């Protein structure tokens, strides 16, 4: 029996659905266990690895090549279901972070190491008996890494990471101070891309959003003043530079409301890294100094241009 067939047998044994017994899922299991075609399952490991590493392993040792743009397929078909089933865990980083990794849970590793051995049947029985509680444990661990945030008086959770931490600060600290009474029309999440998106309101204001357009990280609207705040949450990329302003202007050429462009940073040190790239006639807000703004205009304080 080939390793791919054995991997399928393992996934079936632990109760994964048919959709998660396909070849791609089998290669993910083999890569995460670091099991090559002639290896024994008892030599499995659970080092932290990236999707890129999984694809490289599959290509190198099983001569099956997946395109780099198929990462989302790996996430949806294998990694997310495996994580939900408590077979694997992630390291809690933001999914767009270069440090984001997955690994087998300790319980899964022990089970895989006993696959095809004399104690396999007993080990599998014990695992399945405890599986529901394992799912609850790992779901709780995942939930602990999330951040609660209230948006438009409704409770949401952001996934972990600096980018989302800053977005939380924008909504909870910037908005009440500098956009009082505003409504959040859009905010993304590093995992749930469109966490809040009021398409009806955006369209009524004149937005023209296509699949190719990248929304600003946070969009607020103050109906009383008829002002729209476009806010970029910057931890490593994406300040309000002249190119970004042109992109947003193209998306909003039919918008008649006053438009305010803001770049938000977690701290002054990050702001300094990007200060040379920021467009004039935009605003800067720094979360560690929440009561202050930096106005890149010279003639007046915050307002539409």
PDB file of N, CA, C and O in Angstrom, residues 73-123:
ATOM      1  N   UNK A  73      -6.734  27.040  -1.552  1.00  0.00           N
ATOM      2  CA  UNK A  73      -7.325  25.701  -1.684  1.00  0.00           C
ATOM      3  C   UNK A  73      -6.834  24.799  -0.559  1.00  0.00           C
ATOM      4  O   UNK A  73      -7.618  24.031   0.018  1.00  0.00           O
ATOM      5  N   UNK A  74      -5.547  24.882  -0.239  1.00  0.00           N
ATOM      6  CA  UNK A  74      -5.003  24.095   0.868  1.00  0.00           C
ATOM      7  C   UNK A  74      -5.672  24.478   2.183  1.00  0.00           C
ATOM      8  O   UNK A  74      -6.005  23.606   2.997  1.00  0.00           O
ATOM      9  N   UNK A  75      -5.862  25.793   2.382  1.00  0.00           N
ATOM     10  CA  UNK A  75      -6.501  26.248   3.621  1.00  0.00           C
ATOM     11  C   UNK A  75      -7.920  25.707   3.741  1.00  0.00           C
ATOM     12  O   UNK A  75      -8.298  25.148   4.774  1.00  0.00           O
ATOM     13  N   UNK A  76      -8.704  25.888   2.670  1.00  0.00           N
ATOM     14  CA  UNK A  76     -10.127  25.550   2.738  1.00  0.00           C
ATOM     15  C   UNK A  76     -10.378  24.050   2.741  1.00  0.00           C
ATOM     16  O   UNK A  76     -11.226  23.565   3.483  1.00  0.00           O
ATOM     17  N   UNK A  77      -9.649  23.310   1.896  1.00  0.00           N
ATOM     18  CA  UNK A  77      -9.924  21.877   1.759  1.00  0.00           C
ATOM     19  C   UNK A  77      -9.313  21.033   2.873  1.00  0.00           C
ATOM     20  O   UNK A  77      -9.892  20.024   3.272  1.00  0.00           O
ATOM     21  N   UNK A  78      -8.162  21.436   3.369  1.00  0.00           N
ATOM     22  CA  UNK A  78      -7.451  20.587   4.327  1.00  0.00           C
ATOM     23  C   UNK A  78      -7.214  21.249   5.676  1.00  0.00           C
ATOM     24  O   UNK A  78      -7.652  20.742   6.711  1.00  0.00           O
ATOM     25  N   UNK A  79      -6.539  22.381   5.688  1.00  0.00           N
ATOM     26  CA  UNK A  79      -6.063  22.940   6.951  1.00  0.00           C
ATOM     27  C   UNK A  79      -7.182  23.409   7.866  1.00  0.00           C
ATOM     28  O   UNK A  79      -7.154  23.132   9.074  1.00  0.00           O
ATOM     29  N   UNK A  80      -8.165  24.099   7.336  1.00  0.00           N
ATOM     30  CA  UNK A  80      -9.282  24.532   8.180  1.00  0.00           C
ATOM     31  C   UNK A  80     -10.067  23.343   8.743  1.00  0.00           C
ATOM     32  O   UNK A  80     -10.332  23.294   9.957  1.00  0.00           O
ATOM     33  N   UNK A  81     -10.450  22.352   7.908  1.00  0.00           N
ATOM     34  CA  UNK A  81     -11.149  21.179   8.468  1.00  0.00           C
ATOM     35  C   UNK A  81     -10.286  20.395   9.457  1.00  0.00           C
ATOM     36  O   UNK A  81     -10.794  19.911  10.469  1.00  0.00           O
ATOM     37  N   UNK A  82      -8.997  20.264   9.179  1.00  0.00           N
ATOM     38  CA  UNK A  82      -8.106  19.553  10.107  1.00  0.00           C
ATOM     39  C   UNK A  82      -8.037  20.282  11.449  1.00  0.00           C
ATOM     40  O   UNK A  82      -8.011  19.661  12.506  1.00  0.00           O
ATOM     41  N   UNK A  83      -7.995  21.614  11.391  1.00  0.00           N
ATOM     42  CA  UNK A  83      -7.923  22.391  12.634  1.00  0.00           C
ATOM     43  C   UNK A  83      -9.229  22.274  13.410  1.00  0.00           C
ATOM     44  O   UNK A  83      -9.226  22.136  14.633  1.00  0.00           O
ATOM     45  N   UNK A  84     -10.349  22.325  12.683  1.00  0.00           N
ATOM     46  CA  UNK A  84     -11.655  22.170  13.342  1.00  0.00           C
ATOM     47  C   UNK A  84     -11.775  20.817  14.019  1.00  0.00           C
ATOM     48  O   UNK A  84     -12.381  20.689  15.089  1.00  0.00           O
ATOM     49  N   UNK A  85     -11.181  19.782  13.409  1.00  0.00           N
ATOM     50  CA  UNK A  85     -11.227  18.420  13.965  1.00  0.00           C
ATOM     51  C   UNK A  85     -10.139  18.178  15.009  1.00  0.00           C
ATOM     52  O   UNK A  85      -9.991  17.051  15.485  1.00  0.00           O
ATOM     53  N   UNK A  86      -9.387  19.226  15.353  1.00  0.00           N
ATOM     54  CA  UNK A  86      -8.321  19.126  16.370  1.00  0.00           C
ATOM     55  C   UNK A  86      -7.196  18.180  15.958  1.00  0.00           C
ATOM     56  O   UNK A  86      -6.514  17.618  16.803  1.00  0.00           O
ATOM     57  N   UNK A  87      -7.014  17.989  14.643  1.00  0.00           N
ATOM     58  CA  UNK A  87      -5.863  17.213  14.179  1.00  0.00           C
ATOM     59  C   UNK A  87      -4.619  18.086  14.118  1.00  0.00           C
ATOM     60  O   UNK A  87      -3.500  17.604  14.301  1.00  0.00           O
ATOM     61  N   UNK A  88      -4.824  19.388  13.842  1.00  0.00           N
ATOM     62  CA  UNK A  88      -3.706  20.319  13.786  1.00  0.00           C
ATOM     63  C   UNK A  88      -4.080  21.585  14.556  1.00  0.00           C
ATOM     64  O   UNK A  88      -5.244  21.793  14.913  1.00  0.00           O
ATOM     65  N   UNK A  89      -3.085  22.439  14.794  1.00  0.00           N
ATOM     66  CA  UNK A  89      -3.306  23.740  15.395  1.00  0.00           C
ATOM     67  C   UNK A  89      -2.439  24.759  14.674  1.00  0.00           C
ATOM     68  O   UNK A  89      -1.494  24.387  13.971  1.00  0.00           O
ATOM     69  N   UNK A  90      -2.778  26.047  14.821  1.00  0.00           N
ATOM     70  CA  UNK A  90      -1.904  27.077  14.264  1.00  0.00           C
ATOM     71  C   UNK A  90      -1.254  27.834  15.416  1.00  0.00           C
ATOM     72  O   UNK A  90      -1.587  27.631  16.574  1.00  0.00           O
ATOM     73  N   UNK A  91      -0.311  28.706  15.071  1.00  0.00           N
ATOM     74  CA  UNK A  91       0.447  29.390  16.125  1.00  0.00           C
ATOM     75  C   UNK A  91      -0.159  30.725  16.539  1.00  0.00           C
ATOM     76  O   UNK A  91       0.474  31.508  17.258  1.00  0.00           O
ATOM     77  N   UNK A  92      -1.386  31.015  16.072  1.00  0.00           N
ATOM     78  CA  UNK A  92      -2.082  32.203  16.548  1.00  0.00           C
ATOM     79  C   UNK A  92      -1.690  33.497  15.873  1.00  0.00           C
ATOM     80  O   UNK A  92      -2.244  34.544  16.191  1.00  0.00           O
ATOM     81  N   UNK A  93      -0.750  33.443  14.931  1.00  0.00           N
ATOM     82  CA  UNK A  93      -0.352  34.649  14.209  1.00  0.00           C
ATOM     83  C   UNK A  93      -1.423  35.006  13.178  1.00  0.00           C
ATOM     84  O   UNK A  93      -2.288  34.199  12.848  1.00  0.00           O
ATOM     85  N   UNK A  94      -1.353  36.228  12.659  1.00  0.00           N
ATOM     86  CA  UNK A  94      -2.251  36.616  11.573  1.00  0.00           C
ATOM     87  C   UNK A  94      -1.934  35.785  10.334  1.00  0.00           C
ATOM     88  O   UNK A  94      -0.765  35.478  10.074  1.00  0.00           O
ATOM     89  N   UNK A  95      -2.964  35.428   9.562  1.00  0.00           N
ATOM     90  CA  UNK A  95      -2.739  34.541   8.420  1.00  0.00           C
ATOM     91  C   UNK A  95      -1.871  35.173   7.344  1.00  0.00           C
ATOM     92  O   UNK A  95      -1.262  34.467   6.551  1.00  0.00           O
ATOM     93  N   UNK A  96      -1.807  36.505   7.308  1.00  0.00           N
ATOM     94  CA  UNK A  96      -0.947  37.143   6.316  1.00  0.00           C
ATOM     95  C   UNK A  96       0.455  37.411   6.849  1.00  0.00           C
ATOM     96  O   UNK A  96       1.271  38.046   6.191  1.00  0.00           O
ATOM     97  N   UNK A  97       0.728  36.922   8.044  1.00  0.00           N
ATOM     98  CA  UNK A  97       2.065  37.091   8.619  1.00  0.00           C
ATOM     99  C   UNK A  97       3.023  36.045   8.043  1.00  0.00           C
ATOM    100  O   UNK A  97       2.657  34.888   7.871  1.00  0.00           O
ATOM    101  N   UNK A  98       4.277  36.444   7.761  1.00  0.00           N
ATOM    102  CA  UNK A  98       5.260  35.453   7.294  1.00  0.00           C
ATOM    103  C   UNK A  98       5.605  34.414   8.361  1.00  0.00           C
ATOM    104  O   UNK A  98       6.206  33.390   8.057  1.00  0.00           O
ATOM    105  N   UNK A  99       5.209  34.679   9.603  1.00  0.00           N
ATOM    106  CA  UNK A  99       5.483  33.752  10.706  1.00  0.00           C
ATOM    107  C   UNK A  99       4.307  32.830  11.030  1.00  0.00           C
ATOM    108  O   UNK A  99       4.348  32.114  12.026  1.00  0.00           O
ATOM    109  N   UNK A 100       3.266  32.851  10.189  1.00  0.00           N
ATOM    110  CA  UNK A 100       2.097  31.997  10.439  1.00  0.00           C
ATOM    111  C   UNK A 100       2.446  30.544  10.127  1.00  0.00           C
ATOM    112  O   UNK A 100       2.980  30.239   9.066  1.00  0.00           O
ATOM    113  N   UNK A 101       2.154  29.641  11.055  1.00  0.00           N
ATOM    114  CA  UNK A 101       2.535  28.233  10.914  1.00  0.00           C
ATOM    115  C   UNK A 101       1.416  27.315  11.420  1.00  0.00           C
ATOM    116  O   UNK A 101       0.564  27.710  12.213  1.00  0.00           O
ATOM    117  N   UNK A 102       1.480  26.042  10.958  1.00  0.00           N
ATOM    118  CA  UNK A 102       0.606  24.974  11.448  1.00  0.00           C
ATOM    119  C   UNK A 102       1.472  23.825  11.959  1.00  0.00           C
ATOM    120  O   UNK A 102       2.633  23.667  11.556  1.00  0.00           O
ATOM    121  N   UNK A 103       0.893  22.987  12.816  1.00  0.00           N
ATOM    122  CA  UNK A 103       1.546  21.727  13.197  1.00  0.00           C
ATOM    123  C   UNK A 103       0.480  20.744  13.677  1.00  0.00           C
ATOM    124  O   UNK A 103      -0.644  21.126  14.024  1.00  0.00           O
ATOM    125  N   UNK A 104       0.846  19.477  13.690  1.00  0.00           N
ATOM    126  CA  UNK A 104      -0.029  18.458  14.280  1.00  0.00           C
ATOM    127  C   UNK A 104      -0.165  18.723  15.777  1.00  0.00           C
ATOM    128  O   UNK A 104       0.797  19.134  16.429  1.00  0.00           O
ATOM    129  N   UNK A 105      -1.355  18.480  16.324  1.00  0.00           N
ATOM    130  CA  UNK A 105      -1.479  18.559  17.779  1.00  0.00           C
ATOM    131  C   UNK A 105      -0.695  17.394  18.398  1.00  0.00           C
ATOM    132  O   UNK A 105      -0.405  16.402  17.730  1.00  0.00           O
ATOM    133  N   UNK A 106      -0.349  17.540  19.648  1.00  0.00           N
ATOM    134  CA  UNK A 106       0.409  16.484  20.333  1.00  0.00           C
ATOM    135  C   UNK A 106      -0.358  15.162  20.320  1.00  0.00           C
ATOM    136  O   UNK A 106       0.223  14.085  20.157  1.00  0.00           O
ATOM    137  N   UNK A 107      -1.677  15.248  20.482  1.00  0.00           N
ATOM    138  CA  UNK A 107      -2.506  14.039  20.495  1.00  0.00           C
ATOM    139  C   UNK A 107      -2.510  13.354  19.132  1.00  0.00           C
ATOM    140  O   UNK A 107      -2.423  12.124  19.033  1.00  0.00           O
ATOM    141  N   UNK A 108      -2.599  14.162  18.073  1.00  0.00           N
ATOM    142  CA  UNK A 108      -2.573  13.596  16.721  1.00  0.00           C
ATOM    143  C   UNK A 108      -1.228  12.962  16.411  1.00  0.00           C
ATOM    144  O   UNK A 108      -1.155  11.903  15.791  1.00  0.00           O
ATOM    145  N   UNK A 109      -0.167  13.641  16.842  1.00  0.00           N
ATOM    146  CA  UNK A 109       1.180  13.109  16.597  1.00  0.00           C
ATOM    147  C   UNK A 109       1.341  11.728  17.218  1.00  0.00           C
ATOM    148  O   UNK A 109       1.833  10.794  16.569  1.00  0.00           O
ATOM    149  N   UNK A 110       0.920  11.594  18.477  1.00  0.00           N
ATOM    150  CA  UNK A 110       1.045  10.293  19.156  1.00  0.00           C
ATOM    151  C   UNK A 110       0.262   9.213  18.422  1.00  0.00           C
ATOM    152  O   UNK A 110       0.722   8.076  18.275  1.00  0.00           O
ATOM    153  N   UNK A 111      -0.936   9.584  17.939  1.00  0.00           N
ATOM    154  CA  UNK A 111      -1.769   8.614  17.221  1.00  0.00           C
ATOM    155  C   UNK A 111      -1.117   8.213  15.898  1.00  0.00           C
ATOM    156  O   UNK A 111      -1.057   7.024  15.562  1.00  0.00           O
ATOM    157  N   UNK A 112      -0.629   9.187  15.153  1.00  0.00           N
ATOM    158  CA  UNK A 112       0.007   8.911  13.859  1.00  0.00           C
ATOM    159  C   UNK A 112       1.241   8.030  14.031  1.00  0.00           C
ATOM    160  O   UNK A 112       1.500   7.123  13.233  1.00  0.00           O
ATOM    161  N   UNK A 113       1.986   8.283  15.095  1.00  0.00           N
ATOM    162  CA  UNK A 113       3.199   7.478  15.345  1.00  0.00           C
ATOM    163  C   UNK A 113       2.862   6.015  15.632  1.00  0.00           C
ATOM    164  O   UNK A 113       3.713   5.136  15.479  1.00  0.00           O
ATOM    165  N   UNK A 114       1.616   5.753  16.032  1.00  0.00           N
ATOM    166  CA  UNK A 114       1.215   4.375  16.328  1.00  0.00           C
ATOM    167  C   UNK A 114       0.410   3.737  15.188  1.00  0.00           C
ATOM    168  O   UNK A 114       0.010   2.573  15.275  1.00  0.00           O
ATOM    169  N   UNK A 115       0.204   4.521  14.111  1.00  0.00           N
ATOM    170  CA  UNK A 115      -0.504   3.999  12.940  1.00  0.00           C
ATOM    171  C   UNK A 115       0.287   2.839  12.327  1.00  0.00           C
ATOM    172  O   UNK A 115       1.501   2.880  12.213  1.00  0.00           O
ATOM    173  N   UNK A 116      -0.401   1.772  11.979  1.00  0.00           N
ATOM    174  CA  UNK A 116       0.197   0.563  11.396  1.00  0.00           C
ATOM    175  C   UNK A 116       1.027  -0.238  12.399  1.00  0.00           C
ATOM    176  O   UNK A 116       1.793  -1.125  12.009  1.00  0.00           O
ATOM    177  N   UNK A 117       0.887   0.076  13.683  1.00  0.00           N
ATOM    178  CA  UNK A 117       1.618  -0.693  14.696  1.00  0.00           C
ATOM    179  C   UNK A 117       0.657  -1.655  15.398  1.00  0.00           C
ATOM    180  O   UNK A 117      -0.553  -1.643  15.157  1.00  0.00           O
ATOM    181  N   UNK A 118       1.186  -2.460  16.315  1.00  0.00           N
ATOM    182  CA  UNK A 118       0.372  -3.446  17.033  1.00  0.00           C
ATOM    183  C   UNK A 118      -0.637  -2.786  17.962  1.00  0.00           C
ATOM    184  O   UNK A 118      -1.666  -3.386  18.296  1.00  0.00           O
ATOM    185  N   UNK A 119      -0.345  -1.562  18.399  1.00  0.00           N
ATOM    186  CA  UNK A 119      -1.234  -0.895  19.365  1.00  0.00           C
ATOM    187  C   UNK A 119      -2.184   0.088  18.673  1.00  0.00           C
ATOM    188  O   UNK A 119      -2.891   0.848  19.341  1.00  0.00           O
ATOM    189  N   UNK A 120      -2.204   0.073  17.336  1.00  0.00           N
ATOM    190  CA  UNK A 120      -3.007   1.037  16.587  1.00  0.00           C
ATOM    191  C   UNK A 120      -4.485   0.991  16.964  1.00  0.00           C
ATOM    192  O   UNK A 120      -5.096   2.028  17.242  1.00  0.00           O
ATOM    193  N   UNK A 121      -5.087  -0.177  16.986  1.00  0.00           N
ATOM    194  CA  UNK A 121      -6.526  -0.298  17.252  1.00  0.00           C
ATOM    195  C   UNK A 121      -6.885   0.293  18.612  1.00  0.00           C
ATOM    196  O   UNK A 121      -7.868   1.047  18.738  1.00  0.00           O
ATOM    197  N   UNK A 122      -6.076  -0.013  19.614  1.00  0.00           N
ATOM    198  CA  UNK A 122      -6.344   0.494  20.965  1.00  0.00           C
ATOM    199  C   UNK A 122      -6.125   2.006  21.031  1.00  0.00           C
ATOM    200  O   UNK A 122      -6.898   2.736  21.658  1.00  0.00           O
ATOM    201  N   UNK A 123      -5.076   2.476  20.375  1.00  0.00           N
ATOM    202  CA  UNK A 123      -4.772   3.922  20.362  1.00  0.00           C
ATOM    203  C   UNK A 123      -5.882   4.702  19.663  1.00  0.00           C
ATOM    204  O   UNK A 123      -6.284   5.775  20.120  1.00  0.00           O
TER     205      UNK A 123
END
